[in-house]
Amino acid sequence: MVAQGIPEIGAYIGFLFVSTVALIIVLRLLVTPRDPRPTPEKKKPFESGQIAIGPGRTRFIIQYYPYLLMFVVYDVMAMFLFAWGLNLRALGEAGSLPVLVFIVVLLIPLGYALHLADHRENW
Amino acid sequence: MLGPLQPLVDMITSPLFLMIVLFPGLTSIAIIGALLGWLERKVTARVQLRIGPLYASPAGGILQMFADLIKLSFKELFVPENSDAFFFIMAPTTGLVIGAALVGLIPFAPGLQIANIEVGLPAFLAIITLSPSLVLLAGWSANSKFPFIGGLRALFQQTAYEIPLWLSALGVIMMAGSLNLAQIVAAQSAGWFIIPQALGAFIFLVTSVAEMERLPFDLPEAESEIMMGWQAEYPGVLFLAAQGPGFVKLYAFSALFTTIYLGGFLGPSFLPPLFWMLLKTLVIIVLIMLLRSTFPRVRLDQLLRAGWTTLLSLAIVNIGVTYLLVVGLPTF
């Protein structure tokens, strides 16, 4: 069976490619260096050539936390708009008015939240 | 004729299998990804008045990335101490799977599409949403400071671009009245969406560059700030697996941009549709590569602020303009 427009030789080329990749993976497992003389520094975390100090999972200032909170709300808003946008021609003007209200109602708190996000001492 | 082998032969010569293995599937993704790596180095070099890769083949070093690929795959593979080995290895390999899944949703020519699903556009954007989570997982599992900072940056960056990206894609859906990518292409036979959706296309391009974590938005891997960020600890072939999805995503996003804004495979009929699709995709890829060599990196707070104010409000303005184009002026 010859697929639409693609000659049968294509199937064998694809098969050859996949087998070559598989062969390379097997080959590299056989050839890969086995680390004859492991040193303690080798597996240490990379820290610009210095010896790593302290825990790897450090404390990180969550100064952008308000954006994460806003994301939870407004990502859902975008999803609701998809349902409206898909059926826009069927809904027409009358069906779109509630969506306008929905957007405005959600954008006013967004402005206030952005205002608060500027003041880091709130978080 | 072949007896018990007949089902196997039927399977590997079936159209779907050919599409998955050859084009637009895995073989072409691997080759195009490697060629894009070469093209990016070459374009960046030209902009910076350098020559770029030169020696790996007679044709301007076009085999450079294949040489790199062989070199990296024969390097020693080890996992840093105290790291979470399972997630450390799982995150970049899953990233490759995600990149390949994206290409499977794109219609490259009539009938040349692996998964012609009804919700193609949201499915594409939903699959890509997983990628910053994988970056965070990779950064956390490495048990090192720079990868951890890079992973958290990816998390915050996602909140900045995700909503404008979805809302700019909404404009296309309002114009086409469909979520199916093949039908969105068909809806552009009267005129490409880039003209009525110019603002949306601009926002989509900017946010998709942020999604791909490319300059000027490559905060999670910012080389000169945090040492390749979440990729810092990856050795050998795992580094390849961490780098690869970037090029696959570049290819997939350029193909998606072409599909929803530039008429996809539509074009004058003296050349096949596939040619037009790949030509437009290549133009978008080079445009994104030129952005990389033109703009300096933004700061995280600048990106968050711009994403939540400028890009989001422009996306909502775009939705309003699209509403007026589709439904007309309000009568009340």
Coordinates of C-alpha atoms in Angstrom, one line a residue:
Chain A
M1 CA 0.0 0.0 0.0
V2 CA 1.4 3.4 -1.0
A3 CA 0.3 6.3 1.1
Q4 CA -1.1 9.4 -0.6
G5 CA 1.7 10.8 -2.7
I6 CA 4.5 9.4 -0.6
P7 CA 6.4 6.6 -2.3
E8 CA 6.8 3.4 -0.4
I9 CA 10.6 4.0 -0.2
G10 CA 9.7 6.9 2.3
A11 CA 8.5 4.3 4.8
Y12 CA 11.8 2.6 4.7
I13 CA 13.7 5.8 5.0
G14 CA 11.7 6.7 8.1
F15 CA 12.2 3.2 9.5
L16 CA 16.0 3.5 8.7
F17 CA 16.1 6.9 10.5
V18 CA 14.4 5.6 13.6
S19 CA 16.6 2.5 13.7
T20 CA 19.7 4.7 13.3
V21 CA 18.7 6.8 16.2
A22 CA 18.1 3.7 18.3
L23 CA 21.5 2.3 17.2
I24 CA 23.2 5.5 18.3
I25 CA 21.5 5.4 21.7
V26 CA 22.7 1.8 22.2
L27 CA 26.1 2.6 20.9
R28 CA 26.6 5.6 23.2
L29 CA 25.5 3.5 26.2
L30 CA 28.3 1.1 25.3
V31 CA 31.0 3.7 24.5
T32 CA 30.2 6.4 27.1
P33 CA 33.0 7.1 29.5
R34 CA 32.6 5.4 32.8
D35 CA 34.4 8.0 35.0
P36 CA 37.5 6.0 36.0
R37 CA 38.6 8.5 38.7
P38 CA 35.6 10.3 40.3
T39 CA 36.5 13.3 42.3
P40 CA 34.2 14.8 45.0
E41 CA 34.0 18.2 43.2
K42 CA 32.7 16.7 40.0
K43 CA 29.1 16.2 41.1
K44 CA 28.9 19.3 43.2
P45 CA 26.4 22.0 42.0
F46 CA 27.9 24.5 39.6
E47 CA 28.5 27.9 41.2
S48 CA 30.8 29.8 38.8
G49 CA 33.9 27.8 39.8
Q50 CA 33.5 28.4 43.5
I51 CA 32.7 25.6 46.0
A52 CA 29.0 25.7 46.6
I53 CA 27.9 27.2 49.9
G54 CA 24.6 26.4 51.7
P55 CA 21.6 24.6 50.4
G56 CA 20.8 24.4 46.7
R57 CA 17.1 25.2 47.1
T58 CA 17.7 28.6 48.6
R59 CA 15.1 31.0 49.8
F60 CA 13.8 33.2 47.0
I61 CA 12.1 36.5 47.5
I62 CA 8.5 36.0 46.2
Q63 CA 8.2 39.7 45.3
Y64 CA 6.0 39.0 42.3
Y65 CA 3.5 36.9 44.3
P66 CA 0.6 39.2 43.5
Y67 CA 1.0 38.5 39.8
L68 CA 0.6 34.7 40.6
L69 CA -2.6 35.4 42.5
M70 CA -4.0 37.6 39.7
F71 CA -3.0 34.9 37.2
V72 CA -5.3 32.4 38.9
V73 CA -8.3 34.6 38.3
Y74 CA -7.6 36.2 34.9
D75 CA -6.5 33.0 33.2
V76 CA -10.0 31.7 33.9
M77 CA -11.5 34.9 32.5
A78 CA -9.6 34.3 29.3
M79 CA -11.1 30.8 29.1
F80 CA -14.6 32.1 29.5
L81 CA -14.0 34.6 26.7
F82 CA -13.1 31.7 24.4
A83 CA -16.5 30.2 24.7
W84 CA -18.0 33.6 23.8
G85 CA -15.6 34.4 20.9
L86 CA -16.3 31.0 19.2
N87 CA -20.0 31.6 19.1
L88 CA -19.8 35.4 18.4
R89 CA -21.7 35.3 15.1
A90 CA -24.6 33.3 16.6
L91 CA -24.8 35.4 19.8
G92 CA -24.7 38.8 18.1
E93 CA -25.1 42.0 19.9
A94 CA -27.6 41.0 22.5
G95 CA -25.6 38.0 23.6
S96 CA -22.4 40.0 23.8
L97 CA -23.6 42.6 26.3
P98 CA -23.2 40.3 29.4
V99 CA -19.7 39.6 28.2
L100 CA -18.9 43.3 28.1
V101 CA -20.2 43.6 31.7
F102 CA -18.2 40.5 32.7
I103 CA -15.0 42.1 31.3
V104 CA -15.5 45.5 32.9
V105 CA -16.4 43.9 36.3
L106 CA -13.2 41.9 36.2
L107 CA -10.9 44.7 34.9
I108 CA -11.7 47.2 37.6
P109 CA -10.3 44.9 40.3
L110 CA -7.4 44.2 38.0
G111 CA -6.4 47.9 38.0
Y112 CA -6.6 48.0 41.8
A113 CA -4.6 44.8 42.1
L114 CA -1.9 46.2 39.9
H115 CA -1.9 49.4 42.0
L116 CA -1.3 47.2 45.1
A117 CA 1.3 45.1 43.4
D118 CA 3.4 48.2 43.0
H119 CA 3.6 48.6 46.8
R120 CA 5.7 45.6 47.8
E121 CA 5.3 46.3 51.5
N122 CA 1.7 45.0 51.2
W123 CA 2.9 41.5 50.4
Chain B
M1 CA 2.3 -12.6 0.3
L2 CA 4.4 -11.6 3.3
G3 CA 2.4 -13.8 5.6
P4 CA 2.6 -12.9 9.3
L5 CA 4.7 -9.8 8.5
Q6 CA 1.9 -8.3 6.4
P7 CA 0.2 -6.3 9.3
L8 CA 3.6 -4.8 10.2
V9 CA 4.3 -3.7 6.6
D10 CA 0.8 -2.3 6.4
M11 CA 1.4 -0.3 9.5
I12 CA 4.7 1.2 8.5
T13 CA 3.4 2.2 5.1
S14 CA 0.1 3.6 6.4
P15 CA -0.3 7.4 5.8
L16 CA -0.6 8.2 9.5
F17 CA 2.6 6.3 10.4
L18 CA 4.4 8.0 7.6
M19 CA 3.3 11.4 8.7
I20 CA 4.3 10.7 12.3
V21 CA 7.7 9.2 11.4
L22 CA 8.7 11.3 8.4
F23 CA 6.9 14.5 7.8
P24 CA 5.6 16.6 9.6
G25 CA 6.6 14.2 12.4
L26 CA 9.7 13.0 14.2
T27 CA 12.4 12.8 11.5
S28 CA 11.6 16.2 10.0
I29 CA 11.4 17.7 13.5
A30 CA 14.8 16.4 14.4
I31 CA 16.4 17.6 11.2
I32 CA 14.7 21.0 11.1
G33 CA 15.5 21.5 14.8
A34 CA 19.2 20.9 14.1
L35 CA 19.1 23.1 10.9
L36 CA 17.5 25.9 12.9
G37 CA 20.3 25.7 15.4
W38 CA 22.7 26.3 12.5
L39 CA 20.5 29.0 11.0
E40 CA 20.3 30.9 14.3
R41 CA 24.0 30.9 14.8
K42 CA 24.5 32.0 11.2
V43 CA 21.9 34.8 11.4
T44 CA 23.2 36.1 14.7
A45 CA 26.8 36.0 13.3
R46 CA 25.8 38.0 10.3
V47 CA 24.1 40.6 12.4
Q48 CA 27.2 40.9 14.6
L49 CA 29.5 41.0 11.5
R50 CA 31.0 37.6 12.2
I51 CA 31.0 34.5 10.0
G52 CA 29.6 31.9 12.2
P53 CA 29.9 28.1 11.8
L54 CA 32.0 27.5 8.7
Y55 CA 34.0 24.2 8.7
A56 CA 31.5 21.4 9.4
S57 CA 30.6 21.0 5.7
P58 CA 31.4 22.6 2.4
A59 CA 28.0 24.5 2.4
G60 CA 28.8 27.0 5.1
G61 CA 29.0 24.7 8.1
I62 CA 25.4 23.5 7.7
L63 CA 26.3 20.2 9.5
Q64 CA 27.6 22.0 12.5
M65 CA 24.7 21.1 14.8
F66 CA 24.8 17.5 13.7
A67 CA 28.5 17.5 14.7
D68 CA 27.5 19.1 18.0
L69 CA 24.8 16.5 18.4
I70 CA 27.2 13.6 18.0
K71 CA 29.8 15.2 20.3
L72 CA 27.2 15.9 23.1
S73 CA 25.7 12.4 22.9
F74 CA 29.1 10.8 23.5
K75 CA 29.9 12.9 26.6
E76 CA 29.7 11.5 30.0
L77 CA 26.3 11.5 31.6
F78 CA 26.0 12.1 35.3
V79 CA 23.5 13.5 37.7
P80 CA 24.7 16.1 40.3
E81 CA 24.7 15.0 43.9
N82 CA 21.6 15.5 46.1
S83 CA 19.5 16.2 43.0
D84 CA 16.2 14.5 42.3
A85 CA 17.4 12.2 39.6
F86 CA 14.0 11.1 38.3
F87 CA 12.6 14.7 37.7
F88 CA 16.0 15.9 36.7
I89 CA 16.0 13.5 33.7
M90 CA 12.2 13.5 33.2
A91 CA 11.8 17.3 32.7
P92 CA 13.9 17.9 29.6
T93 CA 12.8 14.7 27.9
T94 CA 9.2 15.5 28.5
G95 CA 9.9 18.9 27.0
L96 CA 11.0 17.2 23.8
V97 CA 7.7 15.3 23.7
I98 CA 5.8 18.5 24.2
G99 CA 7.6 20.2 21.3
A100 CA 6.9 17.2 19.0
A101 CA 3.2 17.2 20.1
L102 CA 2.9 20.9 19.0
V103 CA 4.1 20.2 15.5
G104 CA 1.5 17.4 15.2
L105 CA -1.3 19.9 15.4
I106 CA -0.3 22.1 12.5
P107 CA -1.8 21.7 9.1
F108 CA 1.1 21.8 6.7
A109 CA -0.9 21.2 3.5
P110 CA -4.5 19.9 2.9
G111 CA -4.5 16.5 4.5
L112 CA -0.9 16.7 5.8
Q113 CA -1.7 17.0 9.4
I114 CA -1.2 14.4 12.1
A115 CA -4.0 15.4 14.5
N116 CA -6.8 17.3 12.9
I117 CA -8.7 17.8 16.1
E118 CA -11.7 20.1 16.6
V119 CA -10.0 22.3 19.3
G120 CA -6.6 22.6 17.6
L121 CA -5.7 26.2 18.6
P122 CA -6.6 25.9 22.3
A123 CA -5.0 22.5 22.4
F124 CA -1.8 24.0 21.0
L125 CA -1.8 26.8 23.6
A126 CA -2.8 24.3 26.4
I127 CA 0.1 21.9 25.6
I128 CA 2.6 24.8 25.6
T129 CA 1.4 25.8 29.1
L130 CA 3.1 22.7 30.5
S131 CA 6.5 23.9 29.5
P132 CA 7.2 26.5 32.2
S133 CA 6.1 24.0 34.8
L134 CA 8.7 21.6 33.4
V135 CA 11.4 24.3 33.6
L136 CA 10.4 24.9 37.3
L137 CA 10.7 21.2 37.9
A138 CA 14.0 20.9 36.2
G139 CA 15.4 23.9 38.2
W140 CA 14.1 22.6 41.5
S141 CA 15.3 19.1 41.0
A142 CA 18.9 20.1 40.2
N143 CA 19.5 21.2 43.8
S144 CA 21.6 24.2 42.7
K145 CA 21.1 27.9 43.0
F146 CA 21.2 29.1 39.4
P147 CA 18.8 26.5 38.1
F148 CA 16.4 27.2 41.0
I149 CA 16.4 30.9 40.2
G150 CA 15.8 30.2 36.5
G151 CA 12.9 27.9 37.3
L152 CA 11.2 30.5 39.4
R153 CA 11.7 33.1 36.8
A154 CA 10.0 30.8 34.3
L155 CA 7.0 30.5 36.6
F156 CA 6.7 34.3 37.0
Q157 CA 7.3 34.9 33.4
Q158 CA 4.4 32.6 32.5
T159 CA 2.0 34.8 34.4
A160 CA 3.1 37.8 32.3
Y161 CA 2.6 36.4 28.8
E162 CA 0.0 33.7 29.1
I163 CA -3.1 35.8 29.3
P164 CA -2.2 38.2 26.4
L165 CA -1.2 35.1 24.3
W166 CA -4.6 33.5 24.8
L167 CA -6.5 36.8 24.3
S168 CA -4.7 37.6 21.1
A169 CA -5.5 34.2 19.7
L170 CA -9.1 34.8 20.7
G171 CA -9.3 37.5 17.9
V172 CA -8.5 34.9 15.3
I173 CA -11.2 32.6 16.7
M174 CA -13.8 35.4 16.6
M175 CA -12.9 36.1 12.9
A176 CA -12.9 32.5 11.9
G177 CA -15.7 31.2 14.1
S178 CA -13.8 28.0 14.6
L179 CA -11.2 26.4 16.9
N180 CA -10.0 24.0 14.2
L181 CA -6.7 25.0 12.6
A182 CA -7.6 23.7 9.2
Q183 CA -10.9 25.6 9.2
I184 CA -9.0 28.7 10.4
V185 CA -6.8 28.4 7.3
A186 CA -9.9 27.9 5.1
A187 CA -11.5 31.0 6.6
Q188 CA -8.5 33.1 5.3
S189 CA -9.1 32.2 1.6
A190 CA -10.7 35.7 1.3
G191 CA -7.9 37.5 3.0
W192 CA -5.1 36.8 5.5
F193 CA -6.0 37.6 9.2
I194 CA -2.8 39.6 9.6
I195 CA -4.6 42.7 8.1
P196 CA -7.7 42.8 10.3
Q197 CA -5.7 41.3 13.2
A198 CA -2.5 43.4 12.9
L199 CA -2.6 44.3 16.6
G200 CA -3.4 40.8 17.7
A201 CA -0.6 39.4 15.5
F202 CA 1.9 41.8 17.1
I203 CA 0.8 40.7 20.6
F204 CA 0.9 37.1 19.6
L205 CA 4.4 37.4 18.2
V206 CA 5.7 39.2 21.3
T207 CA 4.1 36.8 23.8
S208 CA 5.2 33.7 21.8
V209 CA 8.8 34.9 21.9
A210 CA 8.3 35.2 25.6
E211 CA 6.8 31.7 25.7
M212 CA 9.7 30.3 23.8
E213 CA 12.1 31.9 26.3
R214 CA 14.1 33.5 23.6
L215 CA 15.9 36.8 23.7
P216 CA 14.7 39.5 24.6
F217 CA 12.7 37.4 27.1
D218 CA 15.1 34.6 27.9
L219 CA 15.0 35.3 31.6
P220 CA 14.9 31.6 32.8
E221 CA 18.2 30.8 31.0
A222 CA 19.8 34.3 30.8
E223 CA 23.4 33.3 30.1
S224 CA 25.2 36.3 31.3
E225 CA 23.1 36.7 34.5
I226 CA 22.5 33.3 35.9
M227 CA 24.7 30.9 33.8
M228 CA 22.1 29.3 31.5
G229 CA 19.7 29.2 34.5
W230 CA 17.7 26.0 34.6
Q231 CA 20.1 24.3 32.1
A232 CA 23.2 24.9 34.1
E233 CA 23.5 21.4 35.6
Y234 CA 22.7 19.3 32.6
P235 CA 25.5 17.2 31.2
G236 CA 26.0 15.8 27.7
V237 CA 22.9 14.4 26.1
L238 CA 20.6 15.9 28.7
F239 CA 21.8 19.3 27.8
L240 CA 20.9 18.5 24.2
A241 CA 17.5 17.4 25.5
A242 CA 17.1 20.7 27.4
Q243 CA 18.2 22.8 24.4
G244 CA 16.3 20.9 21.7
P245 CA 12.7 21.9 22.7
G246 CA 13.7 25.6 22.2
F247 CA 14.2 25.1 18.5
V248 CA 11.2 22.7 18.1
K249 CA 9.0 25.3 19.8
L250 CA 10.4 28.0 17.5
Y251 CA 9.5 25.9 14.5
A252 CA 6.0 25.0 15.9
F253 CA 5.2 28.6 17.0
S254 CA 6.3 30.0 13.6
A255 CA 4.2 27.4 11.9
L256 CA 1.2 28.3 14.1
F257 CA 1.7 32.1 13.5
T258 CA 1.7 31.3 9.7
T259 CA -1.4 29.2 10.1
I260 CA -3.5 31.6 12.0
Y261 CA -2.3 35.0 10.6
L262 CA -0.5 34.4 7.3
G263 CA -3.0 32.1 5.6
G264 CA -1.1 28.9 6.3
F265 CA -0.6 26.8 3.2
L266 CA -2.7 29.2 1.0
G267 CA -0.8 30.8 -1.9
P268 CA -0.6 31.0 -5.7
S269 CA -1.2 27.6 -7.2
F270 CA 1.9 27.3 -9.4
L271 CA 3.8 25.9 -6.4
P272 CA 2.5 23.3 -3.9
P273 CA 0.8 24.4 -0.7
L274 CA 3.6 22.8 1.4
F275 CA 6.1 25.2 -0.2
W276 CA 4.1 28.3 0.8
M277 CA 3.7 27.0 4.3
L278 CA 7.4 26.3 4.8
L279 CA 8.4 29.6 3.1
K280 CA 6.2 31.7 5.4
T281 CA 7.3 29.7 8.4
L282 CA 10.9 30.4 7.5
V283 CA 10.3 34.1 7.2
I284 CA 8.8 34.2 10.7
I285 CA 11.6 32.1 12.1
V286 CA 14.2 34.5 10.7
L287 CA 12.2 37.5 12.0
I288 CA 12.3 36.0 15.5
M289 CA 16.0 35.3 15.2
L290 CA 16.6 38.9 14.2
L291 CA 14.7 40.0 17.3
R292 CA 17.2 37.9 19.3
S293 CA 20.2 39.7 17.9
T294 CA 18.6 43.2 18.0
F295 CA 17.1 43.7 21.5
P296 CA 18.7 43.6 24.9
R297 CA 17.2 41.4 27.6
V298 CA 14.4 42.9 29.7
R299 CA 14.2 42.6 33.4
L300 CA 11.6 40.4 35.1
D301 CA 9.7 43.2 36.7
Q302 CA 9.6 45.1 33.4
L303 CA 8.2 42.0 31.6
L304 CA 5.6 41.5 34.3
R305 CA 4.6 45.1 34.3
A306 CA 4.4 45.3 30.5
G307 CA 2.6 42.0 30.3
W308 CA -0.1 42.9 32.8
T309 CA -0.6 46.5 31.6
T310 CA 0.4 47.2 28.0
L311 CA 0.0 43.8 26.4
L312 CA -3.1 42.8 28.3
S313 CA -4.9 46.1 27.5
L314 CA -3.8 46.0 23.9
A315 CA -5.2 42.4 23.7
I316 CA -8.5 43.6 25.1
V317 CA -8.5 46.6 22.6
N318 CA -7.9 44.0 19.9
I319 CA -10.9 42.0 21.0
G320 CA -13.0 45.2 20.9
V321 CA -11.8 46.0 17.3
T322 CA -12.5 42.4 16.2
Y323 CA -16.0 42.6 17.7
L324 CA -16.7 45.7 15.6
L325 CA -15.3 44.0 12.5
V326 CA -17.4 40.9 13.0
V327 CA -20.7 42.1 14.4
G328 CA -20.6 45.8 13.4
L329 CA -21.2 49.0 15.3
P330 CA -23.5 48.7 18.4
T331 CA -27.1 50.0 17.7
F332 CA -28.2 50.6 21.3

